[in-house]
N, CA, C and O atoms as a DFTB+ gen file, in Angstrom:
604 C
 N C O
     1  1     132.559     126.798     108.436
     2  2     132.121     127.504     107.247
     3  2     130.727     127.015     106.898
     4  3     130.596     125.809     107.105
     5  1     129.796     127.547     106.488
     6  2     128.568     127.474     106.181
     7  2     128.191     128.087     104.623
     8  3     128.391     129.273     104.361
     9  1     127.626     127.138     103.634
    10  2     127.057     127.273     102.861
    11  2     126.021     128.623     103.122
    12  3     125.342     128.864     104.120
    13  1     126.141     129.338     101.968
    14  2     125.062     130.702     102.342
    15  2     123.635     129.941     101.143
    16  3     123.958     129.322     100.129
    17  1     122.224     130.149     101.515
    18  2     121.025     129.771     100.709
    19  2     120.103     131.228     100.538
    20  3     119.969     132.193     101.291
    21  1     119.661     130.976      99.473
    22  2     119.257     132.333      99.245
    23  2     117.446     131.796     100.258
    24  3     117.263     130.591     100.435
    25  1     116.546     132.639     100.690
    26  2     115.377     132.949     101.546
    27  2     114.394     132.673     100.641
    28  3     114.210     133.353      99.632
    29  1     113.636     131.540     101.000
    30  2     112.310     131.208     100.050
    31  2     111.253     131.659     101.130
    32  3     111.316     132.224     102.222
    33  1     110.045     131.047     100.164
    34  2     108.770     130.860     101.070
    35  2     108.635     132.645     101.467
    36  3     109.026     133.430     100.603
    37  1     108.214     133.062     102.457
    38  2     107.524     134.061     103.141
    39  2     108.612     135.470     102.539
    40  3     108.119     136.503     102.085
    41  1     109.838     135.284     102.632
    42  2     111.120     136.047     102.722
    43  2     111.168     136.967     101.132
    44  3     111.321     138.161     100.878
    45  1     110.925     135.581     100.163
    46  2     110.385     136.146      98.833
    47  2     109.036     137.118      98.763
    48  3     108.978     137.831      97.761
    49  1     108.396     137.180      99.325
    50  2     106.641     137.613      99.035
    51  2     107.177     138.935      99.803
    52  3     106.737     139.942      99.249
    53  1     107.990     139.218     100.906
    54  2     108.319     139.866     101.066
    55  2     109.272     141.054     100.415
    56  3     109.118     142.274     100.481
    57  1     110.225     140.346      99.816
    58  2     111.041     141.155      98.986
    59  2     110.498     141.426      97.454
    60  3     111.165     142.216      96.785
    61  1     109.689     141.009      97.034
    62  2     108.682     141.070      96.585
    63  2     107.881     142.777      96.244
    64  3     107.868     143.621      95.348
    65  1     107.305     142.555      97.579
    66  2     106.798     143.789      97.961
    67  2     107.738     144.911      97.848
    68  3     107.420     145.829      97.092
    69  1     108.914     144.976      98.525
    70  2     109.611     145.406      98.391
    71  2     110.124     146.280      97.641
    72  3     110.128     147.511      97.672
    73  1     110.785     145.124      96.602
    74  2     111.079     145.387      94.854
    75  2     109.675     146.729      94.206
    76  3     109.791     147.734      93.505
    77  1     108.646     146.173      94.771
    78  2     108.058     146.694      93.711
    79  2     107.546     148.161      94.583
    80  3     107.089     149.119      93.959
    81  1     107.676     148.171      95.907
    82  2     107.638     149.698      96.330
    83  2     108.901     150.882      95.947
    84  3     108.841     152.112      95.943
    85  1     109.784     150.157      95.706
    86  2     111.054     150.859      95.775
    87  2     110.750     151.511      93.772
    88  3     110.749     152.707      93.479
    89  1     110.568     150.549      92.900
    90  2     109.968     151.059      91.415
    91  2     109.067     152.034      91.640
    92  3     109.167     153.182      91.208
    93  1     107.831     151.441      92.573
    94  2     106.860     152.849      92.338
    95  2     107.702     154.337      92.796
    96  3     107.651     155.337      92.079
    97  1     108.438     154.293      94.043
    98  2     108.921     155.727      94.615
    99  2     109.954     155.574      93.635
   100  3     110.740     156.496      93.854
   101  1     110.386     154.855      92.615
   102  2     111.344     155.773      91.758
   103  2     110.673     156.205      89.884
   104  3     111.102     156.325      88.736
   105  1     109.309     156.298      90.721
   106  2     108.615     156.558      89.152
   107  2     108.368     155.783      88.062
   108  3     107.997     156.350      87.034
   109  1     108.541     154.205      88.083
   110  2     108.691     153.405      87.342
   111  2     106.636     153.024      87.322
   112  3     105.827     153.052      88.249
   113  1     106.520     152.824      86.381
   114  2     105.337     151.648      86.513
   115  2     105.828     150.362      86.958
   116  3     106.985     149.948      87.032
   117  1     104.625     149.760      87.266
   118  2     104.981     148.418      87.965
   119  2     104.020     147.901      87.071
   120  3     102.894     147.763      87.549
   121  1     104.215     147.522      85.671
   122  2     103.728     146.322      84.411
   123  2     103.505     145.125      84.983
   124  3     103.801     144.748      86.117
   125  1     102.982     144.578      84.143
   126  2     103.203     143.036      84.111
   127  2     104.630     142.775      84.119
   128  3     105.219     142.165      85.011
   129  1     105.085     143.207      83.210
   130  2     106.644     142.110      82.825
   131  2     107.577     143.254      84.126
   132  3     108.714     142.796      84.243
   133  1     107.437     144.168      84.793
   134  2     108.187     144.183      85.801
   135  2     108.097     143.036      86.827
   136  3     109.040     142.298      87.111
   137  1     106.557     142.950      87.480
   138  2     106.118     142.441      87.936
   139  2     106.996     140.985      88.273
   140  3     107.529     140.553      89.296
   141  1     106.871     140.520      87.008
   142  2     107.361     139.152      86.703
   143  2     109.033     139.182      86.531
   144  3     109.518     138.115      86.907
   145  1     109.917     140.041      86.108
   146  2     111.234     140.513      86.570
   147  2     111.462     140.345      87.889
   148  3     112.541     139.780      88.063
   149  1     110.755     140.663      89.132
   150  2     111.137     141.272      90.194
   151  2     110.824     139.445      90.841
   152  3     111.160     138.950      91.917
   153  1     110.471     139.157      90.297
   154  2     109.268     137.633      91.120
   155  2     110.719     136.884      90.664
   156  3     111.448     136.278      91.449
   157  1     110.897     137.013      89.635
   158  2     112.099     135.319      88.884
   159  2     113.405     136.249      90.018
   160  3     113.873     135.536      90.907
   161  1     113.876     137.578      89.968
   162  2     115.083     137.382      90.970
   163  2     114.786     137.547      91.960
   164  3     115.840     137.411      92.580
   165  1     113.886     137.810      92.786
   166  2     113.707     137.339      94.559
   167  2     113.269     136.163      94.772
   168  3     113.042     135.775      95.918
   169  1     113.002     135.101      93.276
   170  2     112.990     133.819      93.715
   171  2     114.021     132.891      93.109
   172  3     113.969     131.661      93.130
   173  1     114.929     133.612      92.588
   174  2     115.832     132.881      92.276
   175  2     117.105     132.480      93.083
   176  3     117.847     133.308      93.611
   177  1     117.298     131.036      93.131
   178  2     118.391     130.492      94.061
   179  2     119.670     130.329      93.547
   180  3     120.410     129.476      94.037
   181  1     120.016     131.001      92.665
   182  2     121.403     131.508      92.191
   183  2     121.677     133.011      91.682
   184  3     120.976     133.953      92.051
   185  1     122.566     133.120      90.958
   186  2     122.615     134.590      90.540
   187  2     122.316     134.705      89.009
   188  3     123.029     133.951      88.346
   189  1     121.703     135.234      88.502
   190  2     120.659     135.266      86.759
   191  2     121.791     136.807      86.635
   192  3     122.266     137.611      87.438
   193  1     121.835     136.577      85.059
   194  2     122.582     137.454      84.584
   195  2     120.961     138.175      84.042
   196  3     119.797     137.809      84.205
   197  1     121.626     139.406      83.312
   198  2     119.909     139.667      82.627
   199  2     119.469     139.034      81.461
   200  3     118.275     138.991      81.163
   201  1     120.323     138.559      80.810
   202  2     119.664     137.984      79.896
   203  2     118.902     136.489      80.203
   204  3     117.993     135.924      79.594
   205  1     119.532     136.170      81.193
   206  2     118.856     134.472      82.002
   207  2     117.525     135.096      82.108
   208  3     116.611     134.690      81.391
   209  1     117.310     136.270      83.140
   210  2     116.234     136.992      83.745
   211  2     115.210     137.304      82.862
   212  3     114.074     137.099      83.290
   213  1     115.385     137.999      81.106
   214  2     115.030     138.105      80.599
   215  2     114.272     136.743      79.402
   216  3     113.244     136.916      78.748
   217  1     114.918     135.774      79.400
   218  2     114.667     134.758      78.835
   219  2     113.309     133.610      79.691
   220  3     112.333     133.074      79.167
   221  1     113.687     133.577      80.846
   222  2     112.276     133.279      81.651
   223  2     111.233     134.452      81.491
   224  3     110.045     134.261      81.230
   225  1     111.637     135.314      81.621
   226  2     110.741     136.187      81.427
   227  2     109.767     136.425      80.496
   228  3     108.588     136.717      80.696
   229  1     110.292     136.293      79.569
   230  2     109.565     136.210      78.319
   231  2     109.017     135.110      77.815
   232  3     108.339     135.046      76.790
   233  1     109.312     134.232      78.541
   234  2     108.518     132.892      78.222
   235  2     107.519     133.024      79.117
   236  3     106.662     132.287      78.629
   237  1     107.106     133.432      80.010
   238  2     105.714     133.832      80.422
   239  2     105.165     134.711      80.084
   240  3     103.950     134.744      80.278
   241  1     105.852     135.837      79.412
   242  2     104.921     136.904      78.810
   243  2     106.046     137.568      77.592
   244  3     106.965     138.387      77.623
   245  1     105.489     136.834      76.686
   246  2     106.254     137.821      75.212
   247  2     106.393     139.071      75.280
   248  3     107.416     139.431      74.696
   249  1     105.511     140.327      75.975
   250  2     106.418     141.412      75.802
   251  2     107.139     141.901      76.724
   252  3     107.073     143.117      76.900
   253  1     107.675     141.413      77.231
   254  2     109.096     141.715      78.345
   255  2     110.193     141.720      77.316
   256  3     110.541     140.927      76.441
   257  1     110.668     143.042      77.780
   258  2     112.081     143.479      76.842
   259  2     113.309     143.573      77.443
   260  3     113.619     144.250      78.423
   261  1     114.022     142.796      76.739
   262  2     115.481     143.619      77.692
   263  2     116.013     144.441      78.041
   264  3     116.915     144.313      78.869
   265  1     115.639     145.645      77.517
   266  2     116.170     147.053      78.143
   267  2     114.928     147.025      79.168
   268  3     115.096     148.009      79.889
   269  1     113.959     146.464      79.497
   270  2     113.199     146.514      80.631
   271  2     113.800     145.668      81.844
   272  3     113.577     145.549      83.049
   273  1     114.370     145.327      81.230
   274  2     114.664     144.100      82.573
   275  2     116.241     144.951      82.940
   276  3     116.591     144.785      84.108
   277  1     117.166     145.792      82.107
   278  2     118.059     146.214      82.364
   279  2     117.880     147.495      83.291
   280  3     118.587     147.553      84.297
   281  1     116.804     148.735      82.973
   282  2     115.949     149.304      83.696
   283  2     116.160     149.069      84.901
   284  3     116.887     149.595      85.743
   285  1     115.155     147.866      84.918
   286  2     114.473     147.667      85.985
   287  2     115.529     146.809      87.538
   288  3     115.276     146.797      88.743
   289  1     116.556     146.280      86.840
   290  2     118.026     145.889      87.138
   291  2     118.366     147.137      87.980
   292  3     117.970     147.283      89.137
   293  1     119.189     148.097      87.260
   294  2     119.563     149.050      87.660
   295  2     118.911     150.448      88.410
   296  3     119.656     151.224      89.008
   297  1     117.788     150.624      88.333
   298  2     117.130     150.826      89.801
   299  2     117.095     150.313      91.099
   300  3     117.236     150.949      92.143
   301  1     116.800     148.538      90.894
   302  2     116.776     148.078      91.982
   303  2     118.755     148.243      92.928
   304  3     119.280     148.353      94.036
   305  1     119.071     148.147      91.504
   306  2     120.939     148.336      92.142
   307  2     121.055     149.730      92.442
   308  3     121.479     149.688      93.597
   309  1     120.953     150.877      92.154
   310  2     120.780     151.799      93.089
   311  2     120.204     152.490      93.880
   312  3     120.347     153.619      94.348
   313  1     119.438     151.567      93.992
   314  2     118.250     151.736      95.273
   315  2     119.109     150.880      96.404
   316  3     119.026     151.325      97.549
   317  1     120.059     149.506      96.172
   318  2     120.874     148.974      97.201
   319  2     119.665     147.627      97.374
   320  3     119.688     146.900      98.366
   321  1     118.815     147.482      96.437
   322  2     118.237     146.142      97.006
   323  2     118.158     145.067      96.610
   324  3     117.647     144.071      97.122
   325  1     118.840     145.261      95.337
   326  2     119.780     144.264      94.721
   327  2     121.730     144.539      94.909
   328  3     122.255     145.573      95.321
   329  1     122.336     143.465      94.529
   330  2     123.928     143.632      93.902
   331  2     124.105     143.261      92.888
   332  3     123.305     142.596      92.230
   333  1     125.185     143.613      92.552
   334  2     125.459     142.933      90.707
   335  2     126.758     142.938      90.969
   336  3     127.463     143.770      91.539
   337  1     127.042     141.690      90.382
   338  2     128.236     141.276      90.751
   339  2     128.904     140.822      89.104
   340  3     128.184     140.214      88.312
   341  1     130.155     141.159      88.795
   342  2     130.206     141.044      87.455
   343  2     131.922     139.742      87.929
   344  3     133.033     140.057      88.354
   345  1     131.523     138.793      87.690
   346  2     132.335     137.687      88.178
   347  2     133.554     137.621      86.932
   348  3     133.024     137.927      85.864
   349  1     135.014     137.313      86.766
   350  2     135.934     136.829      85.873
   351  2     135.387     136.670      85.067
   352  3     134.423     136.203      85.672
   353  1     135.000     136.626      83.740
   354  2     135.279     136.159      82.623
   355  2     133.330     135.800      82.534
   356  3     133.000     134.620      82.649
   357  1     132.473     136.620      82.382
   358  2     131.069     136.131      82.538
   359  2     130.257     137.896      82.818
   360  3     130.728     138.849      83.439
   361  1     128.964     137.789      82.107
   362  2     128.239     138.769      82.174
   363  2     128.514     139.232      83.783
   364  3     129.201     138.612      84.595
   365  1     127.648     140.730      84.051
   366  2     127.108     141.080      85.232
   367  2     126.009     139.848      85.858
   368  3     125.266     139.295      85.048
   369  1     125.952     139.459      87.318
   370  2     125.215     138.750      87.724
   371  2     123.991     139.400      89.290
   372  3     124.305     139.946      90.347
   373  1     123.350     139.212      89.030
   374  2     122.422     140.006      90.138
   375  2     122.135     139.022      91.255
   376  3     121.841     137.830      91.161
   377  1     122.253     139.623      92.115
   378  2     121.284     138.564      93.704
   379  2     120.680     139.975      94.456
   380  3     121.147     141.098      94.266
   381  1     119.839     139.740      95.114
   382  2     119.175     140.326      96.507
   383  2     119.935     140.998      97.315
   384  3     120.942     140.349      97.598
   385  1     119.883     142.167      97.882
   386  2     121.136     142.538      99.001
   387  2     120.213     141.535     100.425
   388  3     119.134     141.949     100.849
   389  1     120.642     140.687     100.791
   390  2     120.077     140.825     102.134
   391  2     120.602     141.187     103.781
   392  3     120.313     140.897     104.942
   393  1     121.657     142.099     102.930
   394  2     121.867     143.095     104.595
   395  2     122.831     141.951     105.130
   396  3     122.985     142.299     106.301
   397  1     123.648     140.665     104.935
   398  2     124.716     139.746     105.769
   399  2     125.534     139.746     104.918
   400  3     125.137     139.951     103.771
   401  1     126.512     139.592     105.078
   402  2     128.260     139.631     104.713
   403  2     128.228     137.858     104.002
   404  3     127.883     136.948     104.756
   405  1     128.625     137.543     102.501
   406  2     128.769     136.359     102.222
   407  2     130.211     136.611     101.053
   408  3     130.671     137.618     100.517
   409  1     130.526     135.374     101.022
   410  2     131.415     135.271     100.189
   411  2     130.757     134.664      98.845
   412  3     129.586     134.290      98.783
   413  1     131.793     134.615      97.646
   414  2     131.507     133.774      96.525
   415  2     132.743     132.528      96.009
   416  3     133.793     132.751      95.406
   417  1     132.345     131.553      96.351
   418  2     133.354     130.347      95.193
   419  2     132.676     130.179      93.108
   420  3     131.627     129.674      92.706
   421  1     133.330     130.555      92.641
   422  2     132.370     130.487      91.096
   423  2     133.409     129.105      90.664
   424  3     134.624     128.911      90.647
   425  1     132.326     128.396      90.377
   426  2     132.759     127.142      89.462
   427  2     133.434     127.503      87.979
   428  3     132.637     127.862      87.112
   429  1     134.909     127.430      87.611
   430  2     134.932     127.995      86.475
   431  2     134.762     126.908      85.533
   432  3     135.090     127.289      84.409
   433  1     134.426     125.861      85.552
   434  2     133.806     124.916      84.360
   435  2     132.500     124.884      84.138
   436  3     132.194     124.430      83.036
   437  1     131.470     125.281      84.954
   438  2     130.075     125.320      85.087
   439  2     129.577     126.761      85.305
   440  3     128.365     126.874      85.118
   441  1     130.385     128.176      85.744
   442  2     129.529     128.850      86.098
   443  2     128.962     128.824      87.208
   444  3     128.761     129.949      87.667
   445  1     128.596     127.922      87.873
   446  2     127.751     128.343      89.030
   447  2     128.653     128.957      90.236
   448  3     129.789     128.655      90.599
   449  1     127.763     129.902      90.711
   450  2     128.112     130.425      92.232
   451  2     127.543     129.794      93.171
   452  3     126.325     129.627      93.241
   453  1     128.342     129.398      93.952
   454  2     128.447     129.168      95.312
   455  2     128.555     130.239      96.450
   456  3     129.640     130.820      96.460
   457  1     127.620     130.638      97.450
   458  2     127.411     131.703      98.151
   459  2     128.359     130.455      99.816
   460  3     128.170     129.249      99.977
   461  1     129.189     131.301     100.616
   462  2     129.552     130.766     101.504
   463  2     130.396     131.863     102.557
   464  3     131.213     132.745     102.288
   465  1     129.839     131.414     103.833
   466  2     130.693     132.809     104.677
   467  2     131.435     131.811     105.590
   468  3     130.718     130.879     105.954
   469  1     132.499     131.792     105.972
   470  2     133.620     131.628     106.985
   471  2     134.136     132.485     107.732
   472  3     134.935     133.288     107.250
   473  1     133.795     132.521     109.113
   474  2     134.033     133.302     110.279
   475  2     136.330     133.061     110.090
   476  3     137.188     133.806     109.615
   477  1     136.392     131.808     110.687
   478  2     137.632     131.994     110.062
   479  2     138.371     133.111     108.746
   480  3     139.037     134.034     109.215
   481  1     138.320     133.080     107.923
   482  2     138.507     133.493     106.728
   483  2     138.071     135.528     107.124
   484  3     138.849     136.397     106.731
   485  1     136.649     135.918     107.980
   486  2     136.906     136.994     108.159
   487  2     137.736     137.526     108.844
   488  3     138.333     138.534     108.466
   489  1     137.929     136.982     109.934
   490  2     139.072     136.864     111.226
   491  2     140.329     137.352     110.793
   492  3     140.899     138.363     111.203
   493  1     140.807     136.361     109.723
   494  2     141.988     136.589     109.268
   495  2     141.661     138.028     108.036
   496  3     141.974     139.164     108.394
   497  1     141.348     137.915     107.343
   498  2     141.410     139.407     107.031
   499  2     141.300     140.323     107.970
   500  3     141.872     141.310     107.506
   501  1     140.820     140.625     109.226
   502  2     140.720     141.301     110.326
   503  2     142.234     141.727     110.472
   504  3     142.677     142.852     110.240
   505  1     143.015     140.520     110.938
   506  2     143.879     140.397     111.491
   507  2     144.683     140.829     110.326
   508  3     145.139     141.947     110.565
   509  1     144.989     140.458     109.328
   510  2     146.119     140.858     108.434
   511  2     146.060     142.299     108.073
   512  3     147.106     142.926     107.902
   513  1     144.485     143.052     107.902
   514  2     144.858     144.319     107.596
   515  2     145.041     145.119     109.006
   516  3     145.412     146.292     109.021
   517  1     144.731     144.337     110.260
   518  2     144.892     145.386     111.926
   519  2     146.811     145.393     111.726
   520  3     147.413     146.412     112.062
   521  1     147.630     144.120     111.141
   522  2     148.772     144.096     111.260
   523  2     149.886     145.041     110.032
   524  3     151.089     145.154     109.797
   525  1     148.719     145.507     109.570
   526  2     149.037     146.315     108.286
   527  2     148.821     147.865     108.394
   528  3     149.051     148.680     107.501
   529  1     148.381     148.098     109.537
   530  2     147.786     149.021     110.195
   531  2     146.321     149.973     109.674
   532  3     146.161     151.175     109.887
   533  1     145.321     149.012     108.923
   534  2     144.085     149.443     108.527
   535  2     142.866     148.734     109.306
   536  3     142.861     147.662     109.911
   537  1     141.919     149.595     109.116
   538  2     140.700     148.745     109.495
   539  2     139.861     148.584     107.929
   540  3     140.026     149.425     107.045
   541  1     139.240     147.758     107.811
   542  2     138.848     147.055     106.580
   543  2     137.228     147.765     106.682
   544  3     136.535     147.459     107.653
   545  1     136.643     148.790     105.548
   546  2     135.618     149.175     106.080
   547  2     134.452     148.399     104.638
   548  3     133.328     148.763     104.295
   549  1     135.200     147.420     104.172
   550  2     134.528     147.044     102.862
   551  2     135.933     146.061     102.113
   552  3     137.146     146.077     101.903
   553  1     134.316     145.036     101.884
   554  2     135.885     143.962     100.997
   555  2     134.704     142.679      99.998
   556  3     133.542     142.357     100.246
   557  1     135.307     142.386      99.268
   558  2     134.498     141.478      98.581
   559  2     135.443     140.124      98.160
   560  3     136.443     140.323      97.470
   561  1     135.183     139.081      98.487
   562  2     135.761     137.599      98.016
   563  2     135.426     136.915      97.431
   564  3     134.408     136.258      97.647
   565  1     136.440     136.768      96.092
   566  2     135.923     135.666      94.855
   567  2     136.748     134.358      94.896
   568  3     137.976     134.404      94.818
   569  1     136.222     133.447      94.993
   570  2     137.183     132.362      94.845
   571  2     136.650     132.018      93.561
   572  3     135.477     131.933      93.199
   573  1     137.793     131.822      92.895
   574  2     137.435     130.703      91.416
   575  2     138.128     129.442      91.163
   576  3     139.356     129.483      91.244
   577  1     137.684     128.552      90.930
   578  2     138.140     126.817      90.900
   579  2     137.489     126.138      90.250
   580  3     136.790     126.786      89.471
   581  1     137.378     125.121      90.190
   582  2     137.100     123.716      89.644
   583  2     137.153     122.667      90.495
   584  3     138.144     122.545      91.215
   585  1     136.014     121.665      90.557
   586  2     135.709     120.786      91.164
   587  2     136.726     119.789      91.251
   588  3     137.454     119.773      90.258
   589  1     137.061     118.766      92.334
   590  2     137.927     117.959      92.316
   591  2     136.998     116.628      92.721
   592  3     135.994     116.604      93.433
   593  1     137.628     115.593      92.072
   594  2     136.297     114.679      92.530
   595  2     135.102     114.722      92.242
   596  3     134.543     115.493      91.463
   597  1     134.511     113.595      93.085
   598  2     132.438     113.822      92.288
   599  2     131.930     113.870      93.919
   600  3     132.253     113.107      94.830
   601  1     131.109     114.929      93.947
   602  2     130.204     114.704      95.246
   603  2     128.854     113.986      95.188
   604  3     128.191     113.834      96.214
């Protein structure tokens, strides 16, 4: 099993670009405070709800609004180049699509997500729905827990 990391450095500047071609072909201006929306979640190494998104945001530039950042959210989610993932008991949360299959563990004392894929773990869903007589054309995995021990 392998820890999943979200793509810094070059990968961001890229998605980047991205983000902000996909706004222009959907008629959006590309502002400042989009600008700076699109920069905090293709560089962010967890998942920002919008109001997280919006709160950095606006601390670099006071007029970034939240229905801008919600906007600008939900374009990029049906455009497919973001996800939003709305976890147990906790706002909607956004990450990057980047096109690979990952799982989620969410810390339920802290909140944080943990991104992680296990070849095992797909296998066996393979296998349990081939013995069920389906093929699996879409599936999503939440684990929720609490830490045991101190790492």
């Amino acid at each position: 099993m392998e820890r999943w990391t979200n793509g810094m450095g070059g990968e961001n500047q890229a998605r980047i670009a991205d983000y902000e071609a996909i706004l222009r072909r959907s008629g959006m201006r590309l502002t400042r405070p989009r600008k700076i929306i699109i920069a905090i979640l293709a560089e962010s190494a967890d998942h920002p709800d919008a109001l997280e998104i919006f709160r950095q945001a606006s601390a670099e530039d006071t007029s970034v609004s939240l229905s801008t950042v919600y906007r600008t959210m939900k374009v990029l989610e049906e455009k497919g180049a973001i996800q939003r993932h709305v976890f147990e008991g906790g706002p909607a949360r956004f990450e990057p699509d980047r096109g690979e299959h990952h799982d989620h563990l969410i810390d339920i004392e802290t909140g944080q997500v943990v991104e992680f894929r296990s070849d095992r773990i797909e296998r066996l869903q393979e296998e349990i729905a081939r013995e069920l007589g389906y093929e699996i054309v879409s599936h999503r995995l939440e684990l929720y827990a609490k830490r045991v021990g101190k790492n």
